[in-house]
Coordinates of N, CA, C and O and ligand atoms in Angstrom, one line a residue:
M1 N -46.0 21.1 -28.3 CA -47.4 20.8 -28.1 C -48.3 21.2 -29.3 O -48.0 22.3 -30.0
A2 N -49.3 20.5 -29.6 CA -50.1 20.8 -30.8 C -51.1 21.9 -30.5 O -51.0 22.4 -29.4
K3 N -51.9 22.3 -31.5 CA -52.8 23.4 -31.2 C -53.9 22.9 -30.3 O -54.2 21.7 -30.1
M4 N -54.6 23.8 -29.7 CA -55.7 23.5 -28.8 C -57.0 23.4 -29.5 O -57.3 24.3 -30.3
S5 N -57.8 22.4 -29.2 CA -59.1 22.3 -29.9 C -60.1 22.4 -28.8 O -59.9 21.9 -27.7
W6 N -61.2 22.9 -29.1 CA -62.3 23.1 -28.2 C -63.1 21.8 -28.0 O -63.3 21.1 -29.0
D7 N -63.4 21.4 -26.8 CA -64.4 20.2 -26.7 C -65.4 20.5 -25.7 O -65.2 21.5 -24.9
D8 N -66.5 19.8 -25.7 CA -67.7 20.2 -24.9 C -67.4 20.2 -23.4 O -68.1 20.8 -22.6
S9 N -66.3 19.5 -23.0 CA -66.0 19.5 -21.5 C -65.6 20.9 -21.1 O -65.5 21.2 -19.9
L10 N -65.3 21.8 -22.0 CA -64.9 23.2 -21.7 C -66.1 24.1 -21.6 O -65.9 25.3 -21.2
N11 N -67.2 23.7 -22.0 CA -68.4 24.5 -21.9 C -68.9 24.7 -20.5 O -69.0 23.8 -19.7
T12 N -69.1 26.0 -20.1 CA -69.6 26.3 -18.8 C -71.1 26.3 -18.8 O -71.8 26.3 -17.8
G13 N -71.7 26.4 -20.0 CA -73.2 26.5 -20.1 C -73.6 28.0 -20.1 O -74.8 28.2 -20.3
I14 N -72.7 28.9 -19.9 CA -73.1 30.3 -20.0 C -72.5 30.8 -21.3 O -71.3 30.9 -21.5
N15 N -73.4 31.1 -22.3 CA -73.0 31.3 -23.7 C -71.9 32.4 -23.8 O -70.9 32.2 -24.5
I16 N -72.1 33.5 -23.2 CA -71.2 34.6 -23.4 C -69.8 34.3 -22.9 O -68.8 34.6 -23.4
I17 N -69.8 33.6 -21.8 CA -68.5 33.1 -21.2 C -67.8 32.1 -22.1 O -66.6 32.2 -22.4
D18 N -68.6 31.2 -22.6 CA -68.0 30.2 -23.5 C -67.5 30.8 -24.8 O -66.4 30.5 -25.3
H19 N -68.2 31.8 -25.3 CA -67.7 32.6 -26.4 C -66.4 33.3 -26.2 O -65.5 33.2 -27.0
Q20 N -66.3 33.9 -25.0 CA -65.0 34.5 -24.6 C -63.9 33.5 -24.5 O -62.7 33.8 -24.9
H21 N -64.2 32.4 -23.8 CA -63.1 31.4 -23.7 C -62.7 30.9 -25.0 O -61.5 30.6 -25.2
R22 N -63.6 30.7 -26.0 CA -63.2 30.3 -27.3 C -62.3 31.4 -27.9 O -61.3 31.0 -28.7
G23 N -62.5 32.6 -27.6 CA -61.7 33.7 -28.1 C -60.3 33.6 -27.6 O -59.3 33.8 -28.3
I24 N -60.1 33.2 -26.3 CA -58.8 33.0 -25.7 C -58.1 31.8 -26.4 O -56.9 31.9 -26.7
V25 N -58.9 30.7 -26.7 CA -58.3 29.6 -27.4 C -57.8 30.0 -28.7 O -56.7 29.6 -29.1
D26 N -58.5 30.9 -29.4 CA -58.0 31.4 -30.7 C -56.7 32.1 -30.6 O -55.8 31.9 -31.4
Y27 N -56.6 32.9 -29.6 CA -55.3 33.6 -29.4 C -54.1 32.6 -29.0 O -53.0 32.8 -29.5
I28 N -54.5 31.6 -28.2 CA -53.4 30.6 -27.9 C -52.9 29.9 -29.2 O -51.7 29.7 -29.4
N29 N -53.9 29.6 -30.1 CA -53.5 28.9 -31.3 C -52.8 29.9 -32.3 O -51.9 29.5 -33.0
Q30 N -53.2 31.2 -32.3 CA -52.4 32.1 -33.1 C -51.0 32.3 -32.6 O -50.1 32.4 -33.4
L31 N -50.9 32.2 -31.3 CA -49.5 32.3 -30.7 C -48.7 31.1 -31.2 O -47.5 31.2 -31.5
H32 N -49.3 29.9 -31.1 CA -48.7 28.7 -31.6 C -48.2 28.8 -33.0 O -47.1 28.5 -33.4
D33 N -49.1 29.3 -33.9 CA -48.8 29.4 -35.3 C -47.7 30.4 -35.6 O -46.8 30.2 -36.4
A34 N -47.7 31.5 -34.9 CA -46.7 32.6 -35.0 C -45.4 32.0 -34.6 O -44.3 32.4 -35.1
A35 N -45.4 31.2 -33.5 CA -44.1 30.6 -33.0 C -43.6 29.6 -34.0 O -42.4 29.6 -34.2
V36 N -44.4 28.8 -34.6 CA -44.0 27.8 -35.6 C -43.4 28.6 -36.8 O -42.3 28.2 -37.3
A37 N -44.0 29.7 -37.2 CA -43.5 30.4 -38.3 C -42.3 31.3 -38.0 O -41.7 31.9 -38.8
E38 N -42.0 31.3 -36.7 CA -40.9 32.2 -36.2 C -41.0 33.6 -36.6 O -40.0 34.3 -37.0
D39 N -42.2 34.1 -36.6 CA -42.6 35.5 -37.0 C -42.7 36.4 -35.8 O -43.7 36.4 -35.1
R40 N -41.6 37.0 -35.5 CA -41.5 37.8 -34.2 C -42.5 38.9 -34.2 O -43.1 39.3 -33.2
E41 N -42.7 39.6 -35.3 CA -43.7 40.7 -35.4 C -45.1 40.2 -35.1 O -45.8 40.8 -34.4
Q42 N -45.4 39.1 -35.7 CA -46.7 38.5 -35.5 C -46.9 38.1 -34.0 O -47.9 38.2 -33.5
I43 N -45.8 37.5 -33.5 CA -45.9 37.1 -32.1 C -46.2 38.3 -31.2 O -47.0 38.3 -30.3
T44 N -45.5 39.4 -31.5 CA -45.7 40.7 -30.7 C -47.2 41.1 -30.8 O -47.9 41.4 -29.8
E45 N -47.8 41.0 -32.0 CA -49.2 41.4 -32.2 C -50.1 40.5 -31.4 O -51.0 40.9 -30.8
V46 N -49.8 39.2 -31.5 CA -50.7 38.2 -30.8 C -50.6 38.4 -29.3 O -51.6 38.4 -28.6
F47 N -49.4 38.7 -28.8 CA -49.2 38.9 -27.4 C -50.1 40.1 -26.9 O -50.8 40.0 -25.9
Q48 N -50.1 41.2 -27.7 CA -50.9 42.3 -27.3 C -52.4 42.0 -27.3 O -53.1 42.4 -26.4
G49 N -52.8 41.3 -28.4 CA -54.2 40.9 -28.5 C -54.6 40.0 -27.3 O -55.6 40.2 -26.7
L50 N -53.7 39.1 -27.1 CA -54.0 38.1 -26.0 C -54.1 38.8 -24.6 O -55.0 38.5 -23.9
I51 N -53.2 39.7 -24.4 CA -53.2 40.4 -23.1 C -54.5 41.3 -23.0 O -55.2 41.2 -22.0
N52 N -54.8 42.0 -24.0 CA -56.1 42.8 -24.0 C -57.3 41.9 -23.8 O -58.2 42.3 -23.0
Y53 N -57.4 40.9 -24.6 CA -58.6 40.0 -24.6 C -58.8 39.4 -23.2 O -59.9 39.3 -22.7
T54 N -57.7 38.8 -22.7 CA -57.8 38.1 -21.4 C -58.1 39.1 -20.3 O -58.9 38.8 -19.4
T55 N -57.5 40.2 -20.3 CA -57.8 41.2 -19.3 C -59.3 41.6 -19.3 O -59.9 41.7 -18.3
S56 N -59.8 41.9 -20.5 CA -61.2 42.2 -20.7 C -62.1 41.1 -20.2 O -63.1 41.3 -19.5
H57 N -61.7 39.9 -20.5 CA -62.5 38.7 -20.1 C -62.5 38.6 -18.6 O -63.6 38.4 -18.0
F58 N -61.4 38.7 -18.0 CA -61.3 38.6 -16.5 C -62.1 39.7 -15.9 O -62.8 39.5 -14.9
A59 N -62.1 40.9 -16.4 CA -62.8 42.1 -15.8 C -64.3 41.7 -15.9 O -65.1 42.0 -15.0
F60 N -64.7 41.2 -17.1 CA -66.1 40.9 -17.3 C -66.6 39.8 -16.3 O -67.6 39.9 -15.7
E61 N -65.7 38.8 -16.2 CA -66.1 37.7 -15.3 C -66.2 38.1 -13.9 O -67.1 37.8 -13.1
E62 N -65.2 38.9 -13.5 CA -65.2 39.4 -12.1 C -66.4 40.3 -11.8 O -67.0 40.2 -10.7
D63 N -66.8 41.1 -12.7 CA -67.9 42.0 -12.6 C -69.2 41.1 -12.4 O -70.0 41.3 -11.6
L64 N -69.3 40.1 -13.3 CA -70.4 39.2 -13.2 C -70.5 38.5 -11.9 O -71.6 38.4 -11.3
L65 N -69.4 38.1 -11.4 CA -69.4 37.4 -10.1 C -69.7 38.3 -8.9 O -70.4 37.9 -8.0
E66 N -69.2 39.5 -9.1 CA -69.5 40.5 -8.0 C -71.0 40.8 -8.0 O -71.6 40.9 -6.9
Q67 N -71.6 41.0 -9.2 CA -73.1 41.3 -9.3 C -73.9 40.1 -8.7 O -75.0 40.3 -8.3
N68 N -73.3 38.9 -8.7 CA -74.0 37.8 -8.2 C -73.5 37.3 -6.8 O -73.9 36.2 -6.4
S69 N -72.8 38.2 -6.2 CA -72.3 38.0 -4.8 C -71.7 36.6 -4.7 O -71.9 35.9 -3.7
Y70 N -70.9 36.3 -5.6 CA -70.2 34.9 -5.6 C -69.2 34.9 -4.5 O -68.3 35.8 -4.4
P71 N -69.3 34.0 -3.6 CA -68.4 34.0 -2.4 C -66.9 33.8 -2.6 O -66.1 34.2 -1.8
L72 N -66.6 33.1 -3.7 CA -65.1 32.9 -3.9 C -64.5 33.9 -4.8 O -63.4 33.6 -5.4
L73 N -65.1 35.1 -5.0 CA -64.6 36.1 -5.9 C -63.2 36.5 -5.6 O -62.4 36.6 -6.5
G74 N -62.9 36.7 -4.3 CA -61.5 37.1 -4.0 C -60.4 36.2 -4.5 O -59.4 36.6 -5.1
A75 N -60.7 34.9 -4.2 CA -59.7 33.9 -4.6 C -59.6 33.8 -6.2 O -58.5 33.7 -6.7
H76 N -60.8 34.0 -6.8 CA -60.8 33.9 -8.3 C -60.0 35.0 -8.9 O -59.3 34.9 -9.8
K77 N -60.2 36.2 -8.3 CA -59.5 37.4 -8.8 C -58.0 37.2 -8.7 O -57.2 37.6 -9.6
K78 N -57.5 36.6 -7.6 CA -56.1 36.3 -7.4 C -55.5 35.4 -8.5 O -54.4 35.6 -9.0
V79 N -56.3 34.4 -8.8 CA -55.9 33.5 -9.9 C -55.7 34.2 -11.2 O -54.7 34.1 -11.9
H80 N -56.7 35.1 -11.5 CA -56.7 35.9 -12.7 C -55.4 36.8 -12.7 O -54.7 36.9 -13.7
A81 N -55.2 37.5 -11.6 CA -54.1 38.4 -11.5 C -52.7 37.7 -11.7 O -51.9 38.2 -12.4
S82 N -52.6 36.6 -11.1 CA -51.3 35.9 -11.3 C -51.1 35.4 -12.7 O -50.0 35.3 -13.2
F83 N -52.2 35.1 -13.3 CA -52.2 34.6 -14.7 C -51.7 35.8 -15.6 O -50.8 35.6 -16.5
V84 N -52.3 36.9 -15.4 CA -51.9 38.1 -16.3 C -50.5 38.4 -16.0 O -49.7 38.7 -17.0
N85 N -50.1 38.4 -14.8 CA -48.7 38.6 -14.4 C -47.7 37.7 -15.2 O -46.7 38.1 -15.7
R86 N -48.1 36.4 -15.2 CA -47.3 35.4 -15.9 C -47.2 35.7 -17.4 O -46.1 35.6 -18.0
I87 N -48.3 36.1 -18.0 CA -48.2 36.4 -19.5 C -47.3 37.6 -19.7 O -46.6 37.7 -20.6
Q88 N -47.5 38.6 -18.8 CA -46.6 39.9 -18.9 C -45.2 39.5 -18.8 O -44.4 40.1 -19.6
K89 N -44.8 38.6 -17.9 CA -43.4 38.2 -17.8 C -42.9 37.5 -19.1 O -41.8 37.8 -19.6
Y90 N -43.8 36.7 -19.7 CA -43.4 36.1 -21.0 C -43.2 37.1 -22.0 O -42.3 37.1 -22.9
Y91 N -44.1 38.1 -22.0 CA -44.1 39.2 -23.0 C -42.8 40.0 -22.9 O -42.1 40.3 -23.9
Q92 N -42.4 40.2 -21.7 CA -41.1 40.9 -21.4 C -39.9 40.1 -22.0 O -39.0 40.6 -22.6
A93 N -40.0 38.8 -21.7 CA -38.9 37.9 -22.2 C -38.9 37.9 -23.7 O -37.8 38.0 -24.3
H94 N -40.1 37.9 -24.3 CA -40.2 38.0 -25.8 C -39.5 39.3 -26.3 O -38.7 39.3 -27.2
Q95 N -39.9 40.4 -25.6 CA -39.3 41.7 -26.0 C -37.8 41.8 -25.9 O -37.1 42.5 -26.5
A96 N -37.3 41.0 -24.9 CA -35.9 40.9 -24.7 C -35.2 40.0 -25.7 O -34.0 39.8 -25.6
G97 N -35.9 39.5 -26.6 CA -35.3 38.7 -27.7 C -35.4 37.2 -27.5 O -34.8 36.4 -28.3
K98 N -36.0 36.7 -26.4 CA -36.1 35.3 -26.2 C -37.2 34.6 -27.0 O -38.2 35.3 -27.3
N99 N -37.1 33.4 -27.3 CA -38.2 32.6 -28.0 C -39.0 31.9 -27.0 O -38.7 30.8 -26.5
V100 N -40.1 32.6 -26.6 CA -40.9 32.0 -25.5 C -42.4 31.6 -26.0 O -43.1 31.0 -25.2
A101 N -42.7 32.0 -27.2 CA -44.1 31.9 -27.6 C -44.6 30.5 -27.6 O -45.7 30.2 -27.2
K102 N -43.8 29.5 -28.0 CA -44.2 28.1 -28.1 C -44.5 27.6 -26.7 O -45.5 26.9 -26.4
A103 N -43.5 27.9 -25.8 CA -43.7 27.4 -24.4 C -44.9 28.1 -23.8 O -45.7 27.4 -23.1
L104 N -45.1 29.3 -24.0 CA -46.3 30.0 -23.5 C -47.6 29.4 -24.0 O -48.5 29.1 -23.2
S105 N -47.6 29.1 -25.3 CA -48.8 28.5 -25.9 C -49.2 27.2 -25.2 O -50.3 27.0 -24.9
G106 N -48.1 26.4 -25.0 CA -48.4 25.1 -24.3 C -48.8 25.3 -22.8 O -49.8 24.7 -22.4
E107 N -48.2 26.3 -22.2 CA -48.6 26.5 -20.8 C -50.0 27.0 -20.7 O -50.8 26.7 -19.8
L108 N -50.4 27.9 -21.6 CA -51.7 28.5 -21.6 C -52.8 27.5 -21.8 O -53.9 27.5 -21.3
Q109 N -52.5 26.5 -22.7 CA -53.5 25.4 -23.0 C -53.8 24.7 -21.7 O -55.0 24.5 -21.4
I110 N -52.8 24.4 -20.9 CA -53.0 23.7 -19.7 C -53.7 24.6 -18.7 O -54.7 24.2 -18.0
W111 N -53.2 25.8 -18.5 CA -53.8 26.7 -17.6 C -55.3 26.9 -17.8 O -56.1 26.9 -16.9
L112 N -55.6 27.3 -19.1 CA -56.9 27.6 -19.5 C -57.9 26.4 -19.2 O -58.9 26.6 -18.6
T113 N -57.4 25.3 -19.7 CA -58.3 24.1 -19.5 C -58.5 23.8 -18.0 O -59.7 23.6 -17.6
T114 N -57.5 23.9 -17.2 CA -57.6 23.7 -15.7 C -58.5 24.7 -15.1 O -59.4 24.4 -14.3
H115 N -58.3 26.0 -15.5 CA -59.1 27.1 -14.9 C -60.6 27.0 -15.3 O -61.4 27.2 -14.4
I116 N -60.8 26.7 -16.5 CA -62.2 26.6 -17.0 C -62.9 25.5 -16.2 O -64.1 25.6 -15.8
K117 N -62.2 24.4 -16.2 CA -62.9 23.2 -15.6 C -63.1 23.3 -14.0 O -64.0 22.8 -13.5
N118 N -62.1 24.0 -13.4 CA -62.2 24.1 -11.9 C -62.9 25.4 -11.5 O -64.0 25.4 -11.2
E119 N -62.1 26.5 -11.5 CA -62.6 27.7 -10.9 C -63.8 28.3 -11.7 O -64.8 28.7 -11.1
D120 N -63.7 28.3 -13.0 CA -64.9 28.9 -13.8 C -66.0 27.9 -13.7 O -67.2 28.3 -13.6
G121 N -65.7 26.6 -13.7 CA -66.8 25.6 -13.6 C -67.5 25.7 -12.3 O -68.8 25.6 -12.2
D122 N -66.8 26.1 -11.2 CA -67.5 26.2 -9.9 C -68.5 27.4 -9.9 O -69.6 27.2 -9.5
Y123 N -68.1 28.6 -10.4 CA -69.1 29.6 -10.4 C -70.2 29.4 -11.4 O -71.4 29.7 -11.1
A124 N -69.9 28.7 -12.5 CA -70.9 28.4 -13.5 C -72.0 27.5 -12.9 O -73.2 27.6 -13.2
R125 N -71.6 26.6 -12.0 CA -72.5 25.7 -11.3 C -73.3 26.5 -10.2 O -74.4 26.0 -9.8
N126 N -72.7 27.6 -9.7 CA -73.3 28.2 -8.5 C -74.0 29.5 -8.8 O -74.7 30.0 -8.0
V127 N -73.7 30.1 -10.0 CA -74.3 31.4 -10.3 C -75.4 31.3 -11.3 O -75.2 30.7 -12.3
Q128 N -76.6 31.8 -11.0 CA -77.7 31.6 -11.9 C -77.8 32.8 -12.8 O -78.4 33.8 -12.6
I129 N -77.1 32.7 -14.0 CA -77.0 33.8 -14.9 C -77.3 33.4 -16.3 O -76.8 34.0 -17.2
K130 N -78.1 32.4 -16.5 CA -78.5 32.1 -17.8 C -79.6 33.1 -18.3 O -80.8 32.9 -18.3
A131 N -79.0 34.3 -18.5 CA -79.9 35.5 -18.6 C -80.4 35.8 -20.0 O -79.8 35.6 -21.0
P132 N -81.7 36.2 -20.1 CA -82.3 36.5 -21.4 C -81.9 37.9 -21.8 O -81.2 38.7 -21.1
T133 N -82.2 38.3 -23.1 CA -81.9 39.6 -23.6 C -82.5 40.7 -22.7 O -83.6 40.6 -22.2
G134 N -81.8 41.8 -22.6 CA -82.3 43.0 -21.9 C -81.9 42.9 -20.4 O -82.2 43.7 -19.6
S135 N -81.3 41.8 -20.0 CA -80.9 41.6 -18.6 C -79.6 42.3 -18.3 O -79.0 42.9 -19.1
L136 N -79.3 42.2 -17.0 CA -78.0 42.8 -16.5 C -76.8 42.2 -17.4 O -76.0 43.0 -17.8
L137 N -76.9 40.9 -17.6 CA -75.8 40.3 -18.3 C -75.6 40.9 -19.7 O -74.5 41.2 -20.1
S138 N -76.7 41.1 -20.4 CA -76.6 41.6 -21.8 C -76.1 43.1 -21.8 O -75.4 43.5 -22.6
R139 N -76.5 43.8 -20.7 CA -75.9 45.2 -20.6 C -74.4 45.2 -20.3 O -73.7 46.0 -20.9
M140 N -74.0 44.2 -19.5 CA -72.6 44.1 -19.3 C -71.8 43.7 -20.5 O -70.7 44.2 -20.8
V141 N -72.4 42.9 -21.3 CA -71.8 42.5 -22.6 C -71.5 43.7 -23.5 O -70.4 43.9 -24.0
S142 N -72.5 44.6 -23.6 CA -72.3 45.8 -24.4 C -71.3 46.7 -23.8 O -70.7 47.5 -24.5
R143 N -71.1 46.6 -22.5 CA -70.2 47.5 -21.9 C -68.7 47.1 -22.2 O -67.8 47.9 -22.3
F144 N -68.5 45.8 -22.2 CA -67.2 45.2 -22.4 C -66.8 44.9 -23.8 O -65.6 44.9 -24.1
F145 N -67.7 44.5 -24.6 CA -67.4 44.0 -25.9 C -68.2 44.6 -27.0 O -69.3 44.9 -26.9
Ligands
FE2_1 FE1 -61.9 32.8 -14.4
FE2_2 FE1 -63.0 32.5 -17.6

């Protein structure tokens, strides 16, 4: 699979969330490049960055949804948790010497696109958080990033 490129259909309309999603896309593409280069050390580094970044993004998003009493938060959290679980499994396989980075990069592209358009798109349409500076959202940003 080729690298992932951003297109407007992935925008939720919430700037900080779109910024974080683009960050995940960057990691997916770094993983792709490291896999093509067959650079195992680089793959390990990208794995760690990807896991940290997505975990922070999910925590941010879940906090945001909780603050906004989003009714489908429980289901959304489960999707995030199973996703992290899946990346961890791939990471373990990588550490065991298997070549999984390319497959993971492809799977992540599909997963992220689907999740952004469906689950994230749903809260983006239902949560009113186009927040100005000094708001709860900007305080949360400084807490997580
Ligand atoms: Fe999400
Ligand atoms: Fe998200």
